[in-house]
Amino acid sequence: MEQAILQVARAIEQAERILVITGAGVSADSGLPTYRGLGGLYNGHTAEGLPIEAALSGPMLQRDPALCWKYLAELSKACLAARPNAGHSAIAELQRRKPGCWVLTQNIDGYHRAAGSPAQRLIEIHGELAPLFCQSCGAEDDELIEHLQRPLPPRCARCAGVLRPSVVLFEERLPEAALGKLYDELRKGFDVVLAVGTTASFPYIVEPVMQARKTGGFTVEVNPSSTDLSRWVDVRLEGKALDVLPALLSHIPEH
Ligand code: NAD
Ligand code: ZN
């Protein structure tokens, strides 16, 4: 492992453009359950007998906002109860040391920003749980915590419309701005791509790794288990993000 960490550190040191892709595994070390473990939420059906993908879908938010919000509230409470960990901090510090380092995350917990990742170089492809905005008038609302103590769904202080987070619900499209940013950066290419704590089940997560491979870039996976991506990467760092990322950072000079 130590040898592999040194190899990755050397590649990062020499690289200008770096992409760190993160998934639920990074926040697992904060105590947030990963996708499949979400309090049993994603393991089958809700109390209403619906698949969770139906409860947390765009159509359900329109049809039965209170039901959809019941599960959005569960996610929100889990994220508010935990905090970013040393893995998120190591990524933010890596971005300080390497100004060409970008983060592409599937997480909706907002922990990268909270840990200090600069907004300009952070792509939250599945949106964020906070702030909320009004579906009717577009007003932004910063009172997620307060709303969770009131009857759901939360409503707009200005027009009483139903509020929602920017999170990409099932059956919804990815945010144009985030997608545009991602593909602009992919066109410029990356010298090193690290996939951390993700099963990489989406094409836009696999694509940057494949593109780096094709263009002579260096690819790394940080994950205690193997995934579909494992056989495609140059180096696998088999361990928890919380342990591996700070160890990796310790070998990258501050300049
Ligand atoms: P996933 O649950 O499919 O996969 C998690 C991966 O993390 C697995 O490969 C697992 O082996 C690995 N892992 C577990 N513990 C780890 C650790 N300590 N360090 C490193 N890796 C670890 O998650 P995904 O690939 O991100 O996709 C799931 C979807 O669920 C995404 O759409 C995401 O938006 C959503 N989600 C987000 C959060 C969050 O915001 N924190 C949490 C759960 C799910
Ligand atoms: Zn409104």
CSV table of C-alpha atoms and ligand atoms in Angstrom, one decimal:
chain,number,residue,atom,x,y,z
A,1,MET,CA,0.0,0.0,0.0
A,2,GLU,CA,2.7,2.5,1.0
A,3,GLN,CA,4.5,1.9,-2.3
A,4,ALA,CA,1.2,2.4,-4.2
A,5,ILE,CA,0.5,5.6,-2.3
A,6,LEU,CA,4.0,7.0,-3.2
A,7,GLN,CA,3.4,6.1,-6.8
A,8,VAL,CA,0.1,8.0,-6.8
A,9,ALA,CA,1.6,11.0,-4.9
A,10,ARG,CA,4.3,11.3,-7.5
A,11,ALA,CA,1.8,11.3,-10.4
A,12,ILE,CA,-0.3,14.0,-8.6
A,13,GLU,CA,2.8,16.1,-7.9
A,14,GLN,CA,3.8,16.0,-11.6
A,15,ALA,CA,0.2,16.6,-12.8
A,16,GLU,CA,-1.3,19.9,-13.6
A,17,ARG,CA,-5.0,18.9,-14.2
A,18,ILE,CA,-6.4,16.5,-11.6
A,19,LEU,CA,-10.0,15.3,-11.2
A,20,VAL,CA,-11.2,13.8,-7.9
A,21,ILE,CA,-14.5,12.0,-8.4
A,22,THR,CA,-16.3,11.2,-5.1
A,23,GLY,CA,-19.3,9.1,-4.1
A,24,ALA,CA,-21.2,8.1,-1.0
A,25,GLY,CA,-18.1,6.2,0.3
A,26,VAL,CA,-16.3,9.5,1.2
A,27,SER,CA,-19.2,10.5,3.5
A,28,ALA,CA,-19.5,6.9,4.8
A,29,ASP,CA,-16.6,7.8,7.1
A,30,SER,CA,-18.7,10.7,8.5
A,31,GLY,CA,-21.3,8.1,9.5
A,32,LEU,CA,-23.6,8.7,6.5
A,33,PRO,CA,-24.9,5.5,5.1
A,34,THR,CA,-24.0,4.8,1.5
A,35,TYR,CA,-26.6,4.4,-1.2
A,36,ARG,CA,-27.5,0.8,-0.5
A,37,GLY,CA,-27.2,1.2,3.2
A,38,LEU,CA,-29.3,4.3,3.6
A,39,GLY,CA,-31.1,3.2,6.8
A,40,GLY,CA,-32.6,0.5,4.8
A,41,LEU,CA,-34.3,3.2,2.7
A,42,TYR,CA,-32.8,2.1,-0.5
A,43,ASN,CA,-33.0,-1.6,0.2
A,44,GLY,CA,-36.6,-2.0,-0.9
A,45,HIS,CA,-39.9,-0.3,-0.2
A,46,THR,CA,-41.1,2.6,1.9
A,47,ALA,CA,-43.7,2.3,4.6
A,48,GLU,CA,-46.3,3.3,1.9
A,49,GLY,CA,-45.2,0.2,-0.1
A,50,LEU,CA,-43.5,2.2,-2.8
A,51,PRO,CA,-40.0,1.6,-4.2
A,52,ILE,CA,-37.8,4.4,-2.8
A,53,GLU,CA,-37.0,5.4,-6.3
A,54,ALA,CA,-40.7,6.3,-6.7
A,55,ALA,CA,-41.0,8.1,-3.4
A,56,LEU,CA,-37.9,10.2,-4.1
A,57,SER,CA,-38.9,11.1,-7.7
A,58,GLY,CA,-39.6,14.3,-9.6
A,59,PRO,CA,-43.2,13.2,-10.4
A,60,MET,CA,-43.9,12.3,-6.8
A,61,LEU,CA,-42.7,15.7,-5.6
A,62,GLN,CA,-45.4,17.2,-7.9
A,63,ARG,CA,-48.1,14.6,-7.1
A,64,ASP,CA,-47.7,14.2,-3.4
A,65,PRO,CA,-45.1,16.7,-2.0
A,66,ALA,CA,-45.6,15.6,1.6
A,67,LEU,CA,-44.7,12.0,0.8
A,68,CYS,CA,-41.7,12.9,-1.2
A,69,TRP,CA,-40.6,15.3,1.5
A,70,LYS,CA,-40.9,12.7,4.2
A,71,TYR,CA,-37.9,11.0,2.6
A,72,LEU,CA,-36.1,14.2,1.7
A,73,ALA,CA,-36.4,15.1,5.3
A,74,GLU,CA,-34.8,11.8,6.4
A,75,LEU,CA,-31.9,12.4,4.0
A,76,SER,CA,-31.6,16.0,5.3
A,77,LYS,CA,-31.6,15.0,8.9
A,78,ALA,CA,-28.9,12.4,8.4
A,79,CYS,CA,-26.7,15.0,6.6
A,80,LEU,CA,-27.3,17.7,9.2
A,81,ALA,CA,-26.5,15.3,12.0
A,82,ALA,CA,-23.0,14.5,10.6
A,83,ARG,CA,-20.0,16.5,9.5
A,84,PRO,CA,-17.3,16.4,6.9
A,85,ASN,CA,-14.3,14.2,7.8
A,86,ALA,CA,-10.6,14.2,7.2
A,87,GLY,CA,-11.1,12.7,3.7
A,88,HIS,CA,-13.1,15.8,2.6
A,89,SER,CA,-10.5,18.1,4.2
A,90,ALA,CA,-7.6,16.3,2.5
A,91,ILE,CA,-9.3,16.8,-0.9
A,92,ALA,CA,-9.9,20.5,-0.1
A,93,GLU,CA,-6.2,20.8,0.9
A,94,LEU,CA,-5.1,19.0,-2.3
A,95,GLN,CA,-7.1,21.6,-4.3
A,96,ARG,CA,-5.2,24.4,-2.4
A,97,ARG,CA,-1.8,22.8,-3.3
A,98,LYS,CA,-2.8,22.0,-6.8
A,99,PRO,CA,-4.8,24.8,-8.4
A,100,GLY,CA,-5.7,22.6,-11.4
A,101,CYS,CA,-7.5,20.1,-9.2
A,102,TRP,CA,-11.3,19.7,-9.6
A,103,VAL,CA,-13.9,17.8,-7.6
A,104,LEU,CA,-16.8,16.0,-9.2
A,105,THR,CA,-19.2,14.6,-6.6
A,106,GLN,CA,-22.4,12.6,-6.6
A,107,ASN,CA,-23.0,13.4,-3.0
A,108,ILE,CA,-25.8,15.8,-2.0
A,109,ASP,CA,-24.6,16.4,1.6
A,110,GLY,CA,-22.6,19.6,0.8
A,111,TYR,CA,-19.6,18.3,2.8
A,112,HIS,CA,-17.0,19.2,0.1
A,113,ARG,CA,-18.0,22.9,0.2
A,114,ALA,CA,-18.2,22.8,4.0
A,115,ALA,CA,-14.6,21.3,4.1
A,116,GLY,CA,-13.3,24.2,2.0
A,117,SER,CA,-13.4,22.9,-1.6
A,118,PRO,CA,-13.7,26.1,-3.7
A,119,ALA,CA,-17.1,26.4,-5.4
A,120,GLN,CA,-15.5,27.3,-8.8
A,121,ARG,CA,-13.7,23.9,-8.9
A,122,LEU,CA,-16.5,21.8,-7.4
A,123,ILE,CA,-19.2,20.1,-9.6
A,124,GLU,CA,-22.1,18.8,-7.6
A,125,ILE,CA,-23.7,16.7,-10.4
A,126,HIS,CA,-26.7,15.5,-8.2
A,127,GLY,CA,-27.3,18.9,-6.6
A,128,GLU,CA,-27.5,19.7,-2.9
A,129,LEU,CA,-29.9,19.4,0.0
A,130,ALA,CA,-29.6,23.0,0.9
A,131,PRO,CA,-30.5,25.8,0.2
A,132,LEU,CA,-34.1,25.2,-0.7
A,133,PHE,CA,-35.9,27.2,-3.4
A,134,CYS,CA,-39.5,27.8,-4.2
A,135,GLN,CA,-41.0,25.9,-7.2
A,136,SER,CA,-43.5,28.7,-7.8
A,137,CYS,CA,-41.6,32.0,-7.4
A,138,GLY,CA,-38.0,30.8,-7.4
A,139,ALA,CA,-37.1,32.5,-4.0
A,140,GLU,CA,-34.2,31.0,-2.1
A,141,ASP,CA,-34.7,29.7,1.4
A,142,ASP,CA,-32.0,29.1,4.0
A,143,GLU,CA,-34.2,27.6,6.7
A,144,LEU,CA,-34.0,23.9,6.1
A,145,ILE,CA,-33.4,23.1,9.8
A,146,GLU,CA,-36.5,25.1,10.8
A,147,HIS,CA,-38.7,23.6,8.1
A,148,LEU,CA,-37.8,20.1,9.3
A,149,GLN,CA,-39.5,20.9,12.6
A,150,ARG,CA,-42.7,22.0,10.9
A,151,PRO,CA,-45.3,20.1,8.9
A,152,LEU,CA,-44.1,19.0,5.5
A,153,PRO,CA,-43.8,20.0,2.7
A,154,PRO,CA,-41.9,23.2,3.6
A,155,ARG,CA,-43.5,26.3,2.0
A,156,CYS,CA,-42.2,29.6,0.7
A,157,ALA,CA,-42.4,32.5,3.1
A,158,ARG,CA,-43.2,34.8,0.1
A,159,CYS,CA,-45.8,32.9,-1.9
A,160,ALA,CA,-46.6,29.7,0.0
A,161,GLY,CA,-45.4,27.6,-2.9
A,162,VAL,CA,-43.7,24.2,-2.2
A,163,LEU,CA,-40.0,24.5,-1.5
A,164,ARG,CA,-37.5,21.9,-2.8
A,165,PRO,CA,-33.8,21.3,-2.8
A,166,SER,CA,-31.6,21.4,-5.9
A,167,VAL,CA,-31.1,17.6,-5.5
A,168,VAL,CA,-31.7,15.6,-8.7
A,169,LEU,CA,-34.6,13.4,-7.9
A,170,PHE,CA,-35.2,10.1,-9.6
A,171,GLU,CA,-36.6,10.6,-13.2
A,172,GLU,CA,-35.2,14.2,-13.2
A,173,ARG,CA,-32.5,15.5,-15.6
A,174,LEU,CA,-29.0,16.5,-14.4
A,175,PRO,CA,-28.5,20.2,-13.9
A,176,GLU,CA,-27.4,21.9,-17.1
A,177,ALA,CA,-24.9,24.2,-15.4
A,178,ALA,CA,-23.1,21.3,-13.7
A,179,LEU,CA,-23.1,19.2,-16.8
A,180,GLY,CA,-21.8,22.0,-18.9
A,181,LYS,CA,-19.0,22.7,-16.4
A,182,LEU,CA,-18.1,19.0,-16.4
A,183,TYR,CA,-17.9,18.6,-20.1
A,184,ASP,CA,-16.0,21.9,-20.5
A,185,GLU,CA,-13.3,20.6,-18.2
A,186,LEU,CA,-13.3,17.1,-19.7
A,187,ARG,CA,-12.6,18.7,-23.1
A,188,LYS,CA,-9.5,20.3,-21.6
A,189,GLY,CA,-8.5,16.8,-20.3
A,190,PHE,CA,-7.1,15.6,-17.0
A,191,ASP,CA,-3.6,14.2,-16.3
A,192,VAL,CA,-4.8,12.3,-13.2
A,193,VAL,CA,-8.3,11.0,-12.3
A,194,LEU,CA,-9.0,9.6,-8.8
A,195,ALA,CA,-12.4,7.8,-8.2
A,196,VAL,CA,-13.0,7.8,-4.4
A,197,GLY,CA,-15.8,5.8,-2.7
A,198,THR,CA,-18.1,5.3,-5.6
A,199,THR,CA,-19.5,2.2,-7.4
A,200,ALA,CA,-19.4,4.4,-10.5
A,201,SER,CA,-22.8,3.3,-11.7
A,202,PHE,CA,-23.4,6.3,-13.9
A,203,PRO,CA,-21.9,6.9,-17.4
A,204,TYR,CA,-20.8,10.5,-16.5
A,205,ILE,CA,-18.7,9.0,-13.7
A,206,VAL,CA,-17.1,6.3,-15.7
A,207,GLU,CA,-16.4,8.5,-18.7
A,208,PRO,CA,-13.7,10.7,-17.1
A,209,VAL,CA,-11.8,7.6,-16.1
A,210,MET,CA,-12.0,6.1,-19.5
A,211,GLN,CA,-11.1,9.3,-21.2
A,212,ALA,CA,-8.0,9.7,-19.0
A,213,ARG,CA,-7.0,6.2,-19.9
A,214,LYS,CA,-7.3,6.8,-23.6
A,215,THR,CA,-5.3,10.0,-23.5
A,216,GLY,CA,-2.4,8.7,-21.5
A,217,GLY,CA,-3.6,10.0,-18.1
A,218,PHE,CA,-3.1,8.2,-14.8
A,219,THR,CA,-6.1,6.6,-13.0
A,220,VAL,CA,-6.6,5.7,-9.4
A,221,GLU,CA,-9.4,4.1,-7.4
A,222,VAL,CA,-9.7,4.6,-3.6
A,223,ASN,CA,-12.2,2.1,-2.2
A,224,PRO,CA,-12.1,-0.8,0.3
A,225,SER,CA,-14.0,-3.0,-2.1
A,226,SER,CA,-13.6,-3.6,-5.8
A,227,THR,CA,-16.1,-2.1,-8.3
A,228,ASP,CA,-16.7,-2.3,-12.1
A,229,LEU,CA,-14.1,0.4,-12.4
A,230,SER,CA,-11.4,-1.5,-10.6
A,231,ARG,CA,-10.0,-3.4,-13.6
A,232,TRP,CA,-9.7,-0.2,-15.6
A,233,VAL,CA,-7.5,1.9,-13.2
A,234,ASP,CA,-3.7,2.0,-13.0
A,235,VAL,CA,-3.6,1.8,-9.2
A,236,ARG,CA,-6.1,0.7,-6.6
A,237,LEU,CA,-5.7,2.0,-3.1
A,238,GLU,CA,-7.7,-0.5,-1.1
A,239,GLY,CA,-8.8,1.3,2.0
A,240,LYS,CA,-11.1,3.9,3.5
A,241,ALA,CA,-11.0,7.4,2.1
A,242,LEU,CA,-10.5,8.7,5.6
A,243,ASP,CA,-7.2,6.8,5.9
A,244,VAL,CA,-6.0,6.8,2.4
A,245,LEU,CA,-6.5,10.5,1.4
A,246,PRO,CA,-4.6,12.1,4.3
A,247,ALA,CA,-1.8,9.6,3.8
A,248,LEU,CA,-1.6,10.5,0.2
A,249,LEU,CA,-1.7,14.2,0.9
A,250,SER,CA,1.2,13.9,3.4
A,251,HIS,CA,3.5,13.0,0.4
A,252,ILE,CA,2.5,16.0,-1.7
A,253,PRO,CA,4.6,19.1,-1.1
A,254,GLU,CA,3.0,22.5,-0.3
A,255,HIS,CA,5.2,24.5,-2.6
B,1,NAD,P1,-22.8,3.8,-3.6
B,1,NAD,O1,-23.5,3.6,-2.3
B,1,NAD,O2,-23.3,3.1,-4.8
B,1,NAD,O3,-21.3,3.2,-3.4
B,1,NAD,C1,-20.5,3.5,-2.4
B,1,NAD,C2,-19.1,3.0,-2.6
B,1,NAD,O4,-18.3,3.5,-1.5
B,1,NAD,C3,-18.9,1.5,-2.6
B,1,NAD,O5,-18.2,1.1,-3.7
B,1,NAD,C4,-18.2,1.2,-1.3
B,1,NAD,O6,-17.3,0.1,-1.4
B,1,NAD,C5,-17.4,2.4,-1.1
B,1,NAD,N1,-17.1,2.7,0.3
B,1,NAD,C6,-17.7,2.4,1.4
B,1,NAD,N2,-17.1,2.9,2.5
B,1,NAD,C7,-16.0,3.6,2.1
B,1,NAD,C8,-15.0,4.3,2.7
B,1,NAD,N3,-15.0,4.5,4.0
B,1,NAD,N4,-14.1,4.9,1.9
B,1,NAD,C9,-14.1,4.8,0.6
B,1,NAD,N5,-15.0,4.1,-0.1
B,1,NAD,C10,-16.0,3.5,0.6
B,1,NAD,O7,-22.6,5.3,-3.9
B,1,NAD,P2,-22.4,6.2,-5.2
B,1,NAD,O8,-21.5,5.5,-6.1
B,1,NAD,O9,-22.0,7.5,-4.7
B,1,NAD,O10,-23.8,6.3,-5.9
B,1,NAD,C11,-24.9,6.3,-5.1
B,1,NAD,C12,-25.9,7.4,-5.3
B,1,NAD,O11,-26.5,7.7,-4.0
B,1,NAD,C13,-25.5,8.7,-5.8
B,1,NAD,O12,-26.4,9.1,-6.7
B,1,NAD,C14,-25.5,9.7,-4.6
B,1,NAD,O13,-26.0,11.0,-5.1
B,1,NAD,C15,-26.4,9.1,-3.7
B,1,NAD,N6,-26.0,9.2,-2.2
B,1,NAD,C16,-25.4,10.3,-1.7
B,1,NAD,C17,-25.0,10.3,-0.4
B,1,NAD,C18,-24.4,11.6,0.2
B,1,NAD,O14,-24.7,12.7,-0.2
B,1,NAD,N7,-23.5,11.5,1.2
B,1,NAD,C19,-25.2,9.2,0.4
B,1,NAD,C20,-25.8,8.1,-0.1
B,1,NAD,C21,-26.2,8.1,-1.5
B,2,ZN,ZN,-42.4,31.4,-3.6
